[in-house]
Coordinates of C-alpha atoms in Angstrom, one line a residue:
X8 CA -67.5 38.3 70.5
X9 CA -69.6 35.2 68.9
X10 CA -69.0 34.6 65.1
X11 CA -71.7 32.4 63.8
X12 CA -73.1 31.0 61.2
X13 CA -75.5 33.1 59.5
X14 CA -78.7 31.3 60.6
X15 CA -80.5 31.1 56.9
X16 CA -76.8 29.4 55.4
X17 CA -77.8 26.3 53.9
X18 CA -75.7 23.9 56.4
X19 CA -75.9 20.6 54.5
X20 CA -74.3 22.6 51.8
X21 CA -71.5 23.5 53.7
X22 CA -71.0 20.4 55.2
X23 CA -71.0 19.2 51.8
X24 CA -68.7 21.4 50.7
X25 CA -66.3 21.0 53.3
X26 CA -66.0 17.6 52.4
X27 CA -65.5 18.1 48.8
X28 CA -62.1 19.7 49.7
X29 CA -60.9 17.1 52.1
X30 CA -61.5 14.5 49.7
X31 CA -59.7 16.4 47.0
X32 CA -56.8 16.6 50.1
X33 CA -57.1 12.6 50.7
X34 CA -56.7 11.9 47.0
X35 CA -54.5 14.4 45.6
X36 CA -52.5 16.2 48.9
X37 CA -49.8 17.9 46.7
X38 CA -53.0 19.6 44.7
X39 CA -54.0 22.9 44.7
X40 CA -55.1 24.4 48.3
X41 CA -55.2 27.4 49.6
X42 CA -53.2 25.8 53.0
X43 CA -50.6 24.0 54.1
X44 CA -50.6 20.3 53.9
X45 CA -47.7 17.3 54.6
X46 CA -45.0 15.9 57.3
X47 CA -42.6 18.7 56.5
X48 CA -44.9 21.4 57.1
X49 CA -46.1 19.8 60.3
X50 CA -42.5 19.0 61.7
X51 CA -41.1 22.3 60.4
X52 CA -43.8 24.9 61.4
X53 CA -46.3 23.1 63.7
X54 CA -43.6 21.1 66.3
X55 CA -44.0 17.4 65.1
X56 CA -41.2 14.8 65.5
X57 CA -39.7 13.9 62.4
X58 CA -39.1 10.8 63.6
X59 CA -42.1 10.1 65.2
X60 CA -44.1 11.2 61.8
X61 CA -41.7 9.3 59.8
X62 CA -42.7 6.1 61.4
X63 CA -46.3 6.1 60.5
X64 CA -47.7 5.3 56.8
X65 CA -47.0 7.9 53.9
X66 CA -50.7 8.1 53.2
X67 CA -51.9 8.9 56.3
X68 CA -49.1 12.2 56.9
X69 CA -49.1 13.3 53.5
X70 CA -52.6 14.8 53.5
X71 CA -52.3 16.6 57.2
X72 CA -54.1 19.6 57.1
X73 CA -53.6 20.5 61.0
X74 CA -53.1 23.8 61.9
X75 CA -51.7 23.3 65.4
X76 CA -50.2 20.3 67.6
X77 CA -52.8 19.2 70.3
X78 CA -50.0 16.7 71.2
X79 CA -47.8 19.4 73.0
X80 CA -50.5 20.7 74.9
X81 CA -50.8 17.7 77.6
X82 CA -48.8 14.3 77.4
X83 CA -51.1 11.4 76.1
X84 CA -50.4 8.3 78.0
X85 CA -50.9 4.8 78.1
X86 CA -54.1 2.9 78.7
X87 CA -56.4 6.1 77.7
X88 CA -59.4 6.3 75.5
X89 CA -58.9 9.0 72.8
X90 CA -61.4 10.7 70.5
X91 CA -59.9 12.4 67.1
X92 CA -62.6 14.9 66.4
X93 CA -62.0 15.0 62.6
X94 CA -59.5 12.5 62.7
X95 CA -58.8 13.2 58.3
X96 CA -56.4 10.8 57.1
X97 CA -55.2 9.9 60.7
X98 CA -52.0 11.6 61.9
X99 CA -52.7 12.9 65.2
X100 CA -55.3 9.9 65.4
X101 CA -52.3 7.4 64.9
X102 CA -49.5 9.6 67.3
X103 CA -52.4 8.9 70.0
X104 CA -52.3 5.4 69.5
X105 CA -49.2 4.6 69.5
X106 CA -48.8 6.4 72.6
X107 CA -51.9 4.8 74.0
X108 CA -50.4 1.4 73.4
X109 CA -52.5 -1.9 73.3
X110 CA -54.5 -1.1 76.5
X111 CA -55.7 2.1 75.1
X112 CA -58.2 3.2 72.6
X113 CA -58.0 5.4 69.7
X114 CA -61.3 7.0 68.2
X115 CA -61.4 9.1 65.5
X116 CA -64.5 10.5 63.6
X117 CA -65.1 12.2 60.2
X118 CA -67.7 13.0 58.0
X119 CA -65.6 12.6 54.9
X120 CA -65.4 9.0 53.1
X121 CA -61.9 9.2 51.8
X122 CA -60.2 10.5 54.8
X123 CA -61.8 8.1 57.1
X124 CA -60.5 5.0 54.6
X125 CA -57.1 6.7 54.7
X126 CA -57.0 6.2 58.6
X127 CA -58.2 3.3 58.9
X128 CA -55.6 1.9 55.6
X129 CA -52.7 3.5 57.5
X130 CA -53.6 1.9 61.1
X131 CA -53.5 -1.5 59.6
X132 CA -50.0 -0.4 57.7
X133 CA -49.1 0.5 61.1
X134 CA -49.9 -2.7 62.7
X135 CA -52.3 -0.5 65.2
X136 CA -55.0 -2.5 66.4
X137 CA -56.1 -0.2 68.8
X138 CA -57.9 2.0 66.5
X139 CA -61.3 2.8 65.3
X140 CA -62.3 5.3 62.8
X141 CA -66.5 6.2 62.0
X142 CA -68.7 8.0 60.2
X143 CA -69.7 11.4 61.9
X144 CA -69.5 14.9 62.9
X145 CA -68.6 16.7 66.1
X146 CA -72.3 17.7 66.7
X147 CA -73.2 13.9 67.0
X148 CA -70.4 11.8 68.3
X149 CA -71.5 8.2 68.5
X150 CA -70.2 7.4 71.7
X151 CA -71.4 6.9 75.1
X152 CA -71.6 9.7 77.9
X153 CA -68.5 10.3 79.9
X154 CA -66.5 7.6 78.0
X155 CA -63.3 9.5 77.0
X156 CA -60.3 10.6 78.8
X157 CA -58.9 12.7 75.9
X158 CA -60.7 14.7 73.1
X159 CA -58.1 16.3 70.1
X160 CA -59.2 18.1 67.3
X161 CA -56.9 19.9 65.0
X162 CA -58.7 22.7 62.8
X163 CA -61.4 21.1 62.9
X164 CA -64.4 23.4 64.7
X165 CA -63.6 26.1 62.9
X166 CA -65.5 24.2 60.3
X167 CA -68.5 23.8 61.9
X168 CA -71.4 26.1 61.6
X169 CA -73.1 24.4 65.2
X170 CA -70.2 24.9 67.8
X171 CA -72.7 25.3 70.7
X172 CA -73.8 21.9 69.5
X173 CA -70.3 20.8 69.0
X174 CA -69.3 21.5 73.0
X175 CA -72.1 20.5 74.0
X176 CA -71.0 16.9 72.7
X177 CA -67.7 17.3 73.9
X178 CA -68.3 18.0 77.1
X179 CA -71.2 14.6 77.4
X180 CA -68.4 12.5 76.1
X181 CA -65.8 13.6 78.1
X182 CA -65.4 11.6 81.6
X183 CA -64.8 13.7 85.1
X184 CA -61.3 15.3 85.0
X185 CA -60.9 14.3 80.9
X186 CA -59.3 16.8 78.8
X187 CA -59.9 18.8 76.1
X188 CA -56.4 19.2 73.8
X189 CA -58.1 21.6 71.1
X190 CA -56.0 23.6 68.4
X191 CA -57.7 26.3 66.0
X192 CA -58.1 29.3 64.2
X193 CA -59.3 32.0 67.0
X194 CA -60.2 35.2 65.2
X195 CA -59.7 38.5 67.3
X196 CA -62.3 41.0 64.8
X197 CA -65.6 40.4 63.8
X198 CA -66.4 39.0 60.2
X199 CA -68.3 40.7 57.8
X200 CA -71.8 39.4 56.8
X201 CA -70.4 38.8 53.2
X202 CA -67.6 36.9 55.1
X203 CA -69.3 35.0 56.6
X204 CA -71.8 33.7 53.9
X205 CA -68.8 32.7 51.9
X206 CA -68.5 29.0 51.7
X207 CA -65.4 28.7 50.3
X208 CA -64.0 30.0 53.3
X209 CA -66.1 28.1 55.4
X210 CA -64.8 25.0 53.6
X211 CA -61.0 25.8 53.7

């Protein structure tokens, strides 16, 4: 089963609207969304460490929006190269780095201005200096082929209307043996046309 994108949905639209709302979760993350946001709800529901949450900058945990934890699915070690594919305000971004230590390297990426100055505030509150956040999307990561040893993305490419594009950059990026630590919303029916031209629910 593929679930697409309708092929006449205006996608600069929907990218734009999909950063409307993560703006609105950068600026205000005890607003009014339609999904779970914050440290408790990650340590509580999603498997965090309190304590390992606790330790990085209020600003950067209090607008998590993750729906999974891609740090359970393979241990992140010291001295890799990580990618945050729509890093947000940082969490998993900064977890990676601190586990990456000094002779590592933390990337994220994010198409949305306010989330990407939240990480980038919080890794300086943190004292991380391994870490760099830019301007993109995960149909054009700015980095060089096979340069990664980890990609992460947390409910992330479920927002993007190009995922063949999206894998296709994931897989360039990613060095021989990296690894992919991916959580997301997996759907098990197909969507409705109406559904699927909705843009709200794109956005959320």
């Amino acid at each position: 089963m593929a679930i697409a994108c309708p092929v006449d949905l205006d996608t600069q639209v929907l990218r734009s609207e999909v950063s409307k709302v993560y703006s609105r979760v950068a600026t205000d993350p005890d607003g009014d969304f339609h999904f779970h946001r914050g440290p408790a709800y990650a340590a509580d529901f999603l498997g965090y460490d309190p304590a390992e949450l606790a330790a990085l900058p209020r600003e950067c945990t209090a607008s998590f929006a993750g729906i999974a934890n891609p740090h359970m699915i393979a241990p992140i070690v010291r001295g890799e190269t990580v990618l945050d594919i729509g890093c947000g305000a940082g969490t998993d971004l900064l977890l990676a780095a601190r586990r990456i230590g000094p002779t590592g390297h933390a990337i994220g990426i994010d198409m949305t201005e306010t989330m990407r100055d939240r990480a980038r505030g919080s890794a300086i509150a943190a004292g991380l200096t391994n870490v760099e956040v830019h301007c993109a999307d995960a149909t054009s990561l700015p980095l060089p082929d096979s340069s990664v040893d980890v990609i992460i993305s947390n409910g992330v490419l479920n927002l993007v209307p190009e995922k063949d594009k999206a894998f296709t950059e994931i897989r360039r990026v990613l060095r021989p043996g990296g690894r992919l630590q991916l959580g997301d919303i997996v759907l098990d029916a197909e969507l409705g046309e109406d559904v699927r031209r909705n843009i709200d629910l794109w956005a959320g």
